[in-house]
mmCIF file of C-alpha atoms and ligand atoms in Angstrom:
data_model
loop_
_atom_site.group_PDB
_atom_site.id
_atom_site.type_symbol
_atom_site.label_atom_id
_atom_site.label_comp_id
_atom_site.label_asym_id
_atom_site.label_seq_id
_atom_site.Cartn_x
_atom_site.Cartn_y
_atom_site.Cartn_z
ATOM 1 C CA MET A 612 48.408 101.411 107.132
ATOM 2 C CA LYS A 613 48.433 103.848 104.177
ATOM 3 C CA LYS A 614 51.747 104.421 102.450
ATOM 4 C CA ARG A 615 53.023 107.964 102.940
ATOM 5 C CA ILE A 616 54.091 110.100 99.963
ATOM 6 C CA LEU A 617 55.701 113.525 100.193
ATOM 7 C CA VAL A 618 54.629 115.889 97.394
ATOM 8 C CA THR A 619 56.749 119.014 97.064
ATOM 9 C CA GLY A 620 54.976 121.854 95.272
ATOM 10 C CA GLY A 621 51.716 120.069 96.058
ATOM 11 C CA THR A 622 49.562 123.224 96.071
ATOM 12 C CA GLY A 623 50.667 123.998 92.509
ATOM 13 C CA TYR A 624 48.887 123.224 89.252
ATOM 14 C CA ILE A 625 50.151 119.723 88.471
ATOM 15 C CA GLY A 626 50.989 118.991 92.106
ATOM 16 C CA SER A 627 47.452 119.533 93.394
ATOM 17 C CA HIS A 628 45.919 117.291 90.717
ATOM 18 C CA THR A 629 48.501 114.621 91.543
ATOM 19 C CA VAL A 630 47.721 114.807 95.276
ATOM 20 C CA VAL A 631 44.055 114.014 94.492
ATOM 21 C CA GLU A 632 44.984 111.047 92.323
ATOM 22 C CA LEU A 633 47.374 109.723 95.001
ATOM 23 C CA GLN A 634 44.607 109.984 97.595
ATOM 24 C CA ASN A 635 42.148 108.284 95.243
ATOM 25 C CA SER A 636 44.667 105.436 95.000
ATOM 26 C CA GLY A 637 44.881 105.025 98.779
ATOM 27 C CA TYR A 638 48.077 106.920 99.557
ATOM 28 C CA GLU A 639 48.485 109.286 102.499
ATOM 29 C CA VAL A 640 49.883 112.592 101.207
ATOM 30 C CA ILE A 641 52.058 115.192 102.876
ATOM 31 C CA ILE A 642 52.381 118.449 100.932
ATOM 32 C CA ILE A 643 55.189 120.947 101.339
ATOM 33 C CA ASP A 644 55.075 124.163 99.377
ATOM 34 C CA ASN A 645 56.586 127.640 99.886
ATOM 35 C CA LEU A 646 53.416 129.205 98.370
ATOM 36 C CA SER A 647 55.564 131.376 96.080
ATOM 37 C CA ASN A 648 53.297 130.520 93.134
ATOM 38 C CA SER A 649 50.163 129.062 94.754
ATOM 39 C CA SER A 650 47.915 129.576 97.783
ATOM 40 C CA ALA A 651 47.086 127.451 100.831
ATOM 41 C CA ASP A 652 43.359 127.422 99.963
ATOM 42 C CA VAL A 653 44.244 124.810 97.336
ATOM 43 C CA VAL A 654 44.476 122.390 100.303
ATOM 44 C CA ASP A 655 40.799 123.094 101.072
ATOM 45 C CA ASN A 656 39.878 122.427 97.455
ATOM 46 C CA ILE A 657 41.865 119.194 97.368
ATOM 47 C CA GLU A 658 39.841 118.082 100.391
ATOM 48 C CA LYS A 659 36.580 119.055 98.637
ATOM 49 C CA VAL A 660 37.560 116.991 95.586
ATOM 50 C CA SER A 661 38.939 113.874 97.283
ATOM 51 C CA GLY A 662 37.166 114.029 100.638
ATOM 52 C CA ILE A 663 40.542 113.687 102.366
ATOM 53 C CA ARG A 664 42.546 116.595 103.763
ATOM 54 C CA PRO A 665 46.250 116.156 103.039
ATOM 55 C CA VAL A 666 48.830 117.242 105.604
ATOM 56 C CA PHE A 667 50.218 120.620 104.511
ATOM 57 C CA GLU A 668 53.358 122.347 105.777
ATOM 58 C CA GLU A 669 54.555 125.657 104.359
ATOM 59 C CA LEU A 670 58.195 124.925 103.690
ATOM 60 C CA ASP A 671 60.804 125.850 101.102
ATOM 61 C CA CYS A 672 62.896 122.982 99.723
ATOM 62 C CA LEU A 673 65.884 125.325 99.958
ATOM 63 C CA ASP A 674 65.554 125.059 103.752
ATOM 64 C CA PHE A 675 67.780 122.027 104.415
ATOM 65 C CA ALA A 676 67.255 122.038 108.205
ATOM 66 C CA GLY A 677 63.511 122.497 107.706
ATOM 67 C CA LEU A 678 63.395 119.529 105.336
ATOM 68 C CA ASP A 679 65.432 117.412 107.747
ATOM 69 C CA ALA A 680 63.010 118.244 110.561
ATOM 70 C CA LEU A 681 60.037 117.462 108.314
ATOM 71 C CA PHE A 682 61.319 113.969 107.535
ATOM 72 C CA THR A 683 61.897 113.433 111.280
ATOM 73 C CA LYS A 684 58.414 114.689 112.142
ATOM 74 C CA TYR A 685 56.638 112.561 109.517
ATOM 75 C CA LYS A 686 58.385 109.228 109.811
ATOM 76 C CA GLY A 687 57.784 106.526 107.242
ATOM 77 C CA ILE A 688 57.615 108.656 104.092
ATOM 78 C CA GLU A 689 58.139 106.007 101.406
ATOM 79 C CA ALA A 690 58.698 108.192 98.351
ATOM 80 C CA ILE A 691 58.685 111.748 97.040
ATOM 81 C CA ILE A 692 57.140 113.403 94.015
ATOM 82 C CA HIS A 693 59.185 116.547 93.442
ATOM 83 C CA PHE A 694 57.290 119.336 91.647
ATOM 84 C CA ALA A 695 58.567 122.378 93.569
ATOM 85 C CA ALA A 696 60.508 124.507 91.091
ATOM 86 C CA SER A 697 60.452 127.816 89.267
ATOM 87 C CA LYS A 698 59.049 127.199 85.784
ATOM 88 C CA ALA A 699 58.657 130.379 83.741
ATOM 89 C CA VAL A 700 60.894 130.205 80.692
ATOM 90 C CA GLY A 701 60.975 133.975 80.141
ATOM 91 C CA GLU A 702 61.586 134.801 83.817
ATOM 92 C CA SER A 703 64.483 132.341 83.888
ATOM 93 C CA VAL A 704 66.261 134.415 81.233
ATOM 94 C CA GLN A 705 65.858 137.532 83.403
ATOM 95 C CA LYS A 706 66.757 135.813 86.722
ATOM 96 C CA PRO A 707 69.071 132.856 85.955
ATOM 97 C CA LEU A 708 70.645 132.629 89.423
ATOM 98 C CA LEU A 709 67.211 132.417 91.078
ATOM 99 C CA TYR A 710 66.430 129.469 88.781
ATOM 100 C CA TYR A 711 69.782 127.715 89.267
ATOM 101 C CA ARG A 712 69.630 128.084 93.035
ATOM 102 C CA ASN A 713 65.976 127.168 93.444
ATOM 103 C CA ASN A 714 65.713 124.339 90.942
ATOM 104 C CA LEU A 715 69.090 122.703 91.615
ATOM 105 C CA VAL A 716 69.612 123.169 95.366
ATOM 106 C CA SER A 717 66.039 122.084 96.196
ATOM 107 C CA LEU A 718 66.608 118.762 94.453
ATOM 108 C CA ILE A 719 70.080 118.318 95.970
ATOM 109 C CA ASN A 720 68.673 118.893 99.477
ATOM 110 C CA LEU A 721 66.039 116.202 98.969
ATOM 111 C CA LEU A 722 68.458 113.653 97.500
ATOM 112 C CA GLU A 723 70.912 114.276 100.323
ATOM 113 C CA LEU A 724 68.277 113.726 103.025
ATOM 114 C CA MET A 725 66.468 110.739 101.514
ATOM 115 C CA PRO A 726 68.880 107.945 102.540
ATOM 116 C CA LYS A 727 69.197 109.338 106.084
ATOM 117 C CA HIS A 728 65.417 109.043 106.515
ATOM 118 C CA GLY A 729 64.940 105.775 104.639
ATOM 119 C CA VAL A 730 63.131 107.419 101.702
ATOM 120 C CA ASN A 731 64.203 105.441 98.670
ATOM 121 C CA GLY A 732 61.968 106.570 95.825
ATOM 122 C CA ILE A 733 61.635 109.809 93.898
ATOM 123 C CA VAL A 734 59.508 110.756 90.893
ATOM 124 C CA PHE A 735 60.928 113.868 89.279
ATOM 125 C CA SER A 736 58.957 116.419 87.286
ATOM 126 C CA SER A 737 60.972 116.917 84.123
ATOM 127 C CA SER A 738 59.986 118.426 80.800
ATOM 128 C CA CYS A 739 60.112 117.947 77.028
ATOM 129 C CA THR A 740 62.061 121.179 77.054
ATOM 130 C CA VAL A 741 65.176 119.020 77.516
ATOM 131 C CA TYR A 742 64.848 117.937 73.873
ATOM 132 C CA GLY A 743 65.065 121.469 72.497
ATOM 133 C CA GLU A 744 64.075 121.397 68.808
ATOM 134 C CA PRO A 745 64.085 117.632 68.114
ATOM 135 C CA ASP A 746 65.665 116.389 64.875
ATOM 136 C CA GLN A 747 63.046 113.657 64.590
ATOM 137 C CA LEU A 748 59.345 113.722 65.438
ATOM 138 C CA PRO A 749 57.589 112.283 67.317
ATOM 139 C CA VAL A 750 60.337 112.468 69.941
ATOM 140 C CA THR A 751 61.363 109.390 71.925
ATOM 141 C CA GLU A 752 63.258 109.152 75.232
ATOM 142 C CA GLN A 753 66.354 108.240 73.204
ATOM 143 C CA ALA A 754 66.340 111.567 71.368
ATOM 144 C CA PRO A 755 69.503 113.575 72.004
ATOM 145 C CA ILE A 756 69.378 116.183 74.729
ATOM 146 C CA LYS A 757 69.936 119.481 72.946
ATOM 147 C CA PRO A 758 71.653 122.559 74.420
ATOM 148 C CA ALA A 759 69.026 124.295 76.526
ATOM 149 C CA THR A 760 67.409 127.433 75.093
ATOM 150 C CA SER A 761 66.738 128.931 78.553
ATOM 151 C CA PRO A 762 68.094 128.691 82.105
ATOM 152 C CA TYR A 763 64.787 127.008 83.026
ATOM 153 C CA GLY A 764 65.349 124.301 80.429
ATOM 154 C CA ASN A 765 68.967 123.997 81.525
ATOM 155 C CA THR A 766 67.923 123.396 85.139
ATOM 156 C CA LYS A 767 65.708 120.518 83.988
ATOM 157 C CA GLN A 768 68.603 118.974 82.077
ATOM 158 C CA ILE A 769 70.991 119.400 85.011
ATOM 159 C CA ASN A 770 68.357 118.061 87.439
ATOM 160 C CA GLU A 771 68.104 114.877 85.384
ATOM 161 C CA GLU A 772 71.889 114.472 85.472
ATOM 162 C CA ILE A 773 71.946 115.074 89.239
ATOM 163 C CA VAL A 774 69.356 112.319 89.742
ATOM 164 C CA LYS A 775 71.150 109.883 87.425
ATOM 165 C CA ASP A 776 74.573 110.526 89.003
ATOM 166 C CA THR A 777 73.151 110.144 92.514
ATOM 167 C CA VAL A 778 71.241 106.935 91.755
ATOM 168 C CA THR A 779 74.240 105.317 90.032
ATOM 169 C CA SER A 780 76.649 106.333 92.805
ATOM 170 C CA GLY A 781 75.569 103.447 95.010
ATOM 171 C CA SER A 782 72.774 105.405 96.692
ATOM 172 C CA PRO A 783 69.729 103.333 97.738
ATOM 173 C CA ILE A 784 67.535 105.801 95.826
ATOM 174 C CA ASN A 785 65.385 104.661 92.859
ATOM 175 C CA ALA A 786 64.034 107.288 90.479
ATOM 176 C CA ILE A 787 61.607 107.863 87.643
ATOM 177 C CA LEU A 788 61.909 110.964 85.456
ATOM 178 C CA LEU A 789 58.672 112.068 83.812
ATOM 179 C CA ARG A 790 59.169 114.394 80.841
ATOM 180 C CA TYR A 791 55.902 116.312 80.462
ATOM 181 C CA PHE A 792 54.861 117.900 77.233
ATOM 182 C CA ASN A 793 52.353 120.755 77.543
ATOM 183 C CA PRO A 794 50.050 120.254 80.546
ATOM 184 C CA ILE A 795 46.627 121.900 80.064
ATOM 185 C CA GLY A 796 43.116 121.807 81.464
ATOM 186 C CA ALA A 797 41.635 121.606 84.955
ATOM 187 C CA HIS A 798 39.924 119.144 87.269
ATOM 188 C CA PRO A 799 36.400 118.158 86.064
ATOM 189 C CA THR A 800 34.985 119.517 89.341
ATOM 190 C CA ALA A 801 36.417 122.976 88.430
ATOM 191 C CA LEU A 802 37.806 123.105 91.980
ATOM 192 C CA LEU A 803 41.442 122.712 90.875
ATOM 193 C CA GLY A 804 43.220 124.303 87.914
ATOM 194 C CA GLU A 805 45.943 126.570 86.664
ATOM 195 C CA LEU A 806 46.151 129.929 88.449
ATOM 196 C CA PRO A 807 49.113 131.820 87.013
ATOM 197 C CA ASN A 808 50.368 134.901 88.862
ATOM 198 C CA GLY A 809 49.911 138.045 86.779
ATOM 199 C CA VAL A 810 49.859 137.854 82.980
ATOM 200 C CA PRO A 811 49.785 134.193 81.894
ATOM 201 C CA GLN A 812 52.868 133.046 79.993
ATOM 202 C CA ASN A 813 51.265 129.803 78.831
ATOM 203 C CA LEU A 814 48.794 129.521 75.980
ATOM 204 C CA VAL A 815 45.694 127.987 77.543
ATOM 205 C CA PRO A 816 45.314 130.279 80.573
ATOM 206 C CA TYR A 817 45.799 133.209 78.186
ATOM 207 C CA ILE A 818 43.048 131.788 75.962
ATOM 208 C CA THR A 819 40.583 131.369 78.835
ATOM 209 C CA GLN A 820 41.385 134.816 80.284
ATOM 210 C CA THR A 821 40.821 136.361 76.852
ATOM 211 C CA ALA A 822 37.570 134.432 76.428
ATOM 212 C CA ILE A 823 36.244 135.690 79.771
ATOM 213 C CA GLY A 824 37.363 139.266 79.120
ATOM 214 C CA ILE A 825 40.284 139.654 81.510
ATOM 215 C CA ARG A 826 42.632 139.970 78.504
ATOM 216 C CA GLU A 827 41.699 142.034 75.469
ATOM 217 C CA GLN A 828 43.114 139.791 72.760
ATOM 218 C CA LEU A 829 45.319 136.706 72.402
ATOM 219 C CA SER A 830 48.514 137.174 70.404
ATOM 220 C CA VAL A 831 49.471 134.116 68.399
ATOM 221 C CA PHE A 832 53.265 134.209 68.530
ATOM 222 C CA GLY A 833 54.391 133.524 64.979
ATOM 223 C CA HIS A 834 52.569 132.350 61.872
ATOM 224 C CA ASP A 835 55.486 131.819 59.515
ATOM 225 C CA TYR A 836 56.826 128.579 60.963
ATOM 226 C CA ASN A 837 57.440 125.549 58.781
ATOM 227 C CA THR A 838 54.137 123.959 59.844
ATOM 228 C CA PRO A 839 50.845 123.370 57.977
ATOM 229 C CA ASP A 840 49.200 126.560 59.263
ATOM 230 C CA GLY A 841 52.399 128.447 60.111
ATOM 231 C CA THR A 842 51.896 128.356 63.891
ATOM 232 C CA CYS A 843 53.896 126.276 66.391
ATOM 233 C CA ILE A 844 52.966 122.676 67.150
ATOM 234 C CA ARG A 845 52.812 121.178 70.666
ATOM 235 C CA ASP A 846 51.635 118.037 72.465
ATOM 236 C CA PHE A 847 48.907 119.243 74.863
ATOM 237 C CA ILE A 848 48.374 116.737 77.679
ATOM 238 C CA ASN A 849 45.399 116.772 80.064
ATOM 239 C CA VAL A 850 46.538 117.578 83.607
ATOM 240 C CA VAL A 851 44.504 114.767 85.227
ATOM 241 C CA ASP A 852 45.903 112.212 82.762
ATOM 242 C CA LEU A 853 49.354 113.589 83.624
ATOM 243 C CA ALA A 854 48.644 113.316 87.367
ATOM 244 C CA LYS A 855 47.674 109.661 86.948
ATOM 245 C CA ALA A 856 51.055 108.934 85.366
ATOM 246 C CA HIS A 857 52.708 110.009 88.639
ATOM 247 C CA VAL A 858 50.663 107.540 90.683
ATOM 248 C CA ILE A 859 51.620 104.735 88.319
ATOM 249 C CA ALA A 860 55.277 105.772 88.645
ATOM 250 C CA ILE A 861 55.065 105.741 92.464
ATOM 251 C CA ASP A 862 53.380 102.318 92.391
ATOM 252 C CA ARG A 863 56.125 101.062 90.082
ATOM 253 C CA ILE A 864 58.917 102.173 92.419
ATOM 254 C CA LEU A 865 57.254 100.980 95.650
ATOM 255 C CA ASN A 866 56.310 97.608 94.188
ATOM 256 C CA GLY A 867 59.811 97.006 92.840
ATOM 257 C CA LYS A 868 58.655 96.858 89.228
ATOM 258 C CA GLN A 869 61.415 99.063 87.835
ATOM 259 C CA LYS A 870 63.780 97.600 85.254
ATOM 260 C CA ALA A 871 66.515 100.065 86.121
ATOM 261 C CA LYS A 872 67.264 102.259 89.127
ATOM 262 C CA VAL A 873 66.448 105.352 87.065
ATOM 263 C CA GLU A 874 63.864 105.280 84.271
ATOM 264 C CA THR A 875 62.681 108.048 81.949
ATOM 265 C CA PHE A 876 59.254 108.396 80.317
ATOM 266 C CA ASN A 877 57.697 110.873 77.889
ATOM 267 C CA ILE A 878 54.251 111.815 79.146
ATOM 268 C CA GLY A 879 52.358 113.146 76.140
ATOM 269 C CA THR A 880 49.436 112.301 73.883
ATOM 270 C CA GLY A 881 51.572 111.570 70.814
ATOM 271 C CA ILE A 882 49.451 114.065 68.865
ATOM 272 C CA GLY A 883 50.864 117.376 67.664
ATOM 273 C CA LEU A 884 48.405 120.277 67.541
ATOM 274 C CA SER A 885 49.144 123.794 66.328
ATOM 275 C CA VAL A 886 48.262 126.930 68.227
ATOM 276 C CA LEU A 887 45.477 127.614 65.711
ATOM 277 C CA ASP A 888 44.243 124.016 66.067
ATOM 278 C CA LEU A 889 43.942 124.635 69.812
ATOM 279 C CA ILE A 890 42.115 127.924 69.345
ATOM 280 C CA ASN A 891 39.649 126.236 66.953
ATOM 281 C CA ALA A 892 39.171 123.341 69.398
ATOM 282 C CA PHE A 893 38.509 125.817 72.212
ATOM 283 C CA GLU A 894 35.886 127.679 70.165
ATOM 284 C CA LYS A 895 34.262 124.397 69.101
ATOM 285 C CA SER A 896 34.104 122.894 72.592
ATOM 286 C CA THR A 897 32.971 126.023 74.432
ATOM 287 C CA GLY A 898 31.008 127.875 71.744
ATOM 288 C CA VAL A 899 32.996 130.979 72.698
ATOM 289 C CA LYS A 900 34.523 132.998 69.846
ATOM 290 C CA LEU A 901 38.103 133.971 70.655
ATOM 291 C CA ASN A 902 39.578 137.387 69.854
ATOM 292 C CA TYR A 903 43.120 136.784 68.610
ATOM 293 C CA LYS A 904 45.675 138.202 66.216
ATOM 294 C CA LEU A 905 48.689 136.736 64.440
ATOM 295 C CA THR A 906 51.849 138.459 65.669
ATOM 296 C CA ASP A 907 55.619 138.003 65.600
ATOM 297 C CA ARG A 908 57.392 134.954 66.940
ATOM 298 C CA ARG A 909 58.272 134.730 70.651
ATOM 299 C CA VAL A 910 62.031 134.480 71.170
ATOM 300 C CA GLY A 911 63.065 131.029 72.372
ATOM 301 C CA ASP A 912 60.015 129.143 71.102
ATOM 302 C CA ILE A 913 60.505 125.683 69.684
ATOM 303 C CA GLU A 914 58.848 125.299 66.261
ATOM 304 C CA LYS A 915 57.335 121.868 66.768
ATOM 305 C CA VAL A 916 57.550 119.112 69.369
ATOM 306 C CA TRP A 917 55.302 116.204 70.219
ATOM 307 C CA ALA A 918 55.872 112.923 72.018
ATOM 308 C CA ASN A 919 56.227 109.336 71.050
ATOM 309 C CA PRO A 920 54.518 108.018 74.235
ATOM 310 C CA GLU A 921 54.898 104.314 73.404
ATOM 311 C CA HIS A 922 57.435 103.662 76.182
ATOM 312 C CA ALA A 923 55.015 104.968 78.828
ATOM 313 C CA ASN A 924 52.074 103.244 77.116
ATOM 314 C CA ASN A 925 53.790 99.864 77.029
ATOM 315 C CA GLU A 926 55.976 99.958 80.144
ATOM 316 C CA LEU A 927 53.796 101.942 82.547
ATOM 317 C CA GLY A 928 50.474 100.893 81.074
ATOM 318 C CA TRP A 929 49.633 104.616 81.001
ATOM 319 C CA LYS A 930 47.902 106.387 78.110
ATOM 320 C CA ALA A 931 46.415 109.861 77.663
ATOM 321 C CA GLU A 932 42.644 109.378 77.732
ATOM 322 C CA THR A 933 40.965 112.800 77.729
ATOM 323 C CA SER A 934 40.121 114.508 74.440
ATOM 324 C CA THR A 935 41.473 117.961 73.639
ATOM 325 C CA GLU A 936 37.932 119.330 73.451
ATOM 326 C CA ASP A 937 37.009 117.978 76.903
ATOM 327 C CA THR A 938 40.305 119.279 78.288
ATOM 328 C CA LEU A 939 39.721 122.772 76.929
ATOM 329 C CA LEU A 940 36.150 122.717 78.222
ATOM 330 C CA SER A 941 37.521 121.873 81.691
ATOM 331 C CA ALA A 942 39.875 124.857 81.454
ATOM 332 C CA TRP A 943 36.957 127.089 80.508
ATOM 333 C CA LYS A 944 34.757 125.792 83.361
ATOM 334 C CA TRP A 945 37.643 126.454 85.764
ATOM 335 C CA GLN A 946 37.948 130.038 84.465
ATOM 336 C CA LEU A 947 34.196 130.526 84.943
ATOM 337 C CA LYS A 948 34.419 129.139 88.501
ATOM 338 C CA LEU A 949 37.272 131.566 89.288
ATOM 339 C CA ARG A 950 35.012 134.412 88.143
ATOM 340 C CA GLU A 951 32.113 133.030 90.219
ATOM 341 C CA ARG A 952 34.391 132.873 93.288
ATOM 342 C CA GLY A 953 35.563 136.429 92.631
ATOM 343 C CA ILE A 954 39.153 135.304 92.259
ATOM 344 C CA GLN A 955 39.673 136.455 88.659
HETATM 345 C C1 WQD B 739 52.805 127.054 73.710
HETATM 346 C C2 WQD B 739 52.667 127.673 72.321
HETATM 347 C C3 WQD B 739 53.716 129.803 72.068
HETATM 348 C C4 WQD B 739 51.163 132.071 74.738
HETATM 349 C C5 WQD B 739 56.573 125.960 78.287
HETATM 350 C C6 WQD B 739 57.779 125.295 78.880
HETATM 351 C C7 WQD B 739 57.441 123.886 79.263
HETATM 352 C C8 WQD B 739 56.275 123.924 80.190
HETATM 353 C C9 WQD B 739 55.083 124.541 79.467
HETATM 354 C C10 WQD B 739 56.587 124.209 82.543
HETATM 355 C C11 WQD B 739 53.947 128.316 71.850
HETATM 356 C C12 WQD B 739 52.209 129.901 71.900
HETATM 357 C C13 WQD B 739 51.732 131.028 74.023
HETATM 358 C C14 WQD B 739 50.505 133.111 74.053
HETATM 359 C C15 WQD B 739 50.984 132.018 71.975
HETATM 360 N N1 WQD B 739 56.601 124.697 81.327
HETATM 361 N N2 WQD B 739 51.630 131.004 72.677
HETATM 362 N N3 WQD B 739 50.432 133.038 72.680
HETATM 363 O O1 WQD B 739 56.486 127.403 75.652
HETATM 364 O O2 WQD B 739 55.497 125.231 74.712
HETATM 365 O O3 WQD B 739 56.253 125.311 77.088
HETATM 366 O O4 WQD B 739 55.465 125.882 79.139
HETATM 367 O O5 WQD B 739 56.363 123.095 82.920
HETATM 368 O O6 WQD B 739 58.552 123.301 79.892
HETATM 369 O O7 WQD B 739 58.811 125.252 77.899
HETATM 370 O O8 WQD B 739 54.223 126.550 76.422
HETATM 371 O O9 WQD B 739 51.976 127.539 76.593
HETATM 372 O O10 WQD B 739 54.019 129.081 76.716
HETATM 373 O O11 WQD B 739 53.382 128.065 74.547
HETATM 374 O O12 WQD B 739 50.919 131.997 70.720
HETATM 375 O O13 WQD B 739 49.973 134.086 74.646
HETATM 376 O O14 WQD B 739 51.683 128.688 72.379
HETATM 377 O O15 WQD B 739 54.374 130.600 71.106
HETATM 378 O O16 WQD B 739 54.066 128.111 70.448
HETATM 379 P P1 WQD B 739 55.672 126.179 75.858
HETATM 380 P P2 WQD B 739 53.363 127.869 76.142
#
């Protein structure tokens, strides 16, 4: 009998790649998603990639009664991977209450329902944004949590506290918090990838949309930072490598391998690359010349952040494997496939 995993936000960018990796590892997956930032045809593409169609129910995690009914309908869910959240830093500044309600109440609903339905494991999608501008680099899980620079970042910090307080309150729940750095790239089949609504906020989809001609020119936000080439530095992690970390975390919880009821891991490559480094790597791997200009800083940007991934490497046995060039090539192939399918 396959173990059942609930994936919230499973038609999203990281969620869909994680569903495939869970299926490849023998899990049965149930996806819930409110489709506010993704489309149901991702379910078809997941099936094309893995050969297995996951169960999909359109459902908002804010719908407590709906969630309760879902757990009753699909008995035996062993654990949850919770991706469903609003995640645009800039939008969160414009609409803070939408972010606080969506990102906090969704998690609270799940945690409240888990014990009632015998679901004792949760893997939570957190972010390096909780570190703010780290004092020391590379950043470890012990780095201080800095005051958030956006409501989005604040919701991630509060979410982590909600999980920790719940788990240590005597609840039967066990949890793993995965702090992602900058997820990029697409599935090697080019059937799954990032599909931002409207103008991309993140760097790599903006690069690929510029390269294919949807966008006129990429603006590099800031070139006077205290970095070797003046542009910001980030830890760009391949989305499939990131997805695999979630499967290892689920295995760890279900096989009782945890050393504490709540554990936290940085999921990054450990390599800091600047925005210009990434542009050069894109041009090198694809052979496509990118039209970009150096412009002013973007308000709220961190100057430099990259992970010390040793805890995940040693404890989870997980390591980023895919090269930046191969990752950027996968993003480009995805963009070309979107054009071929008439989607973008
Ligand atoms: C990366 C760098 C920009 C666009 C955010 C969230 C994080 C996660 C990923 C959700 C920065 C520069 C960008 C552009 C540019 N979100 N840039 N021109 O801000 O590091 O992280 O998204 O999971 O939690 O904080 O990612 O891709 O927006 O920016 O120069 O058109 O690229 O200034 O230095 P960020 P990003």
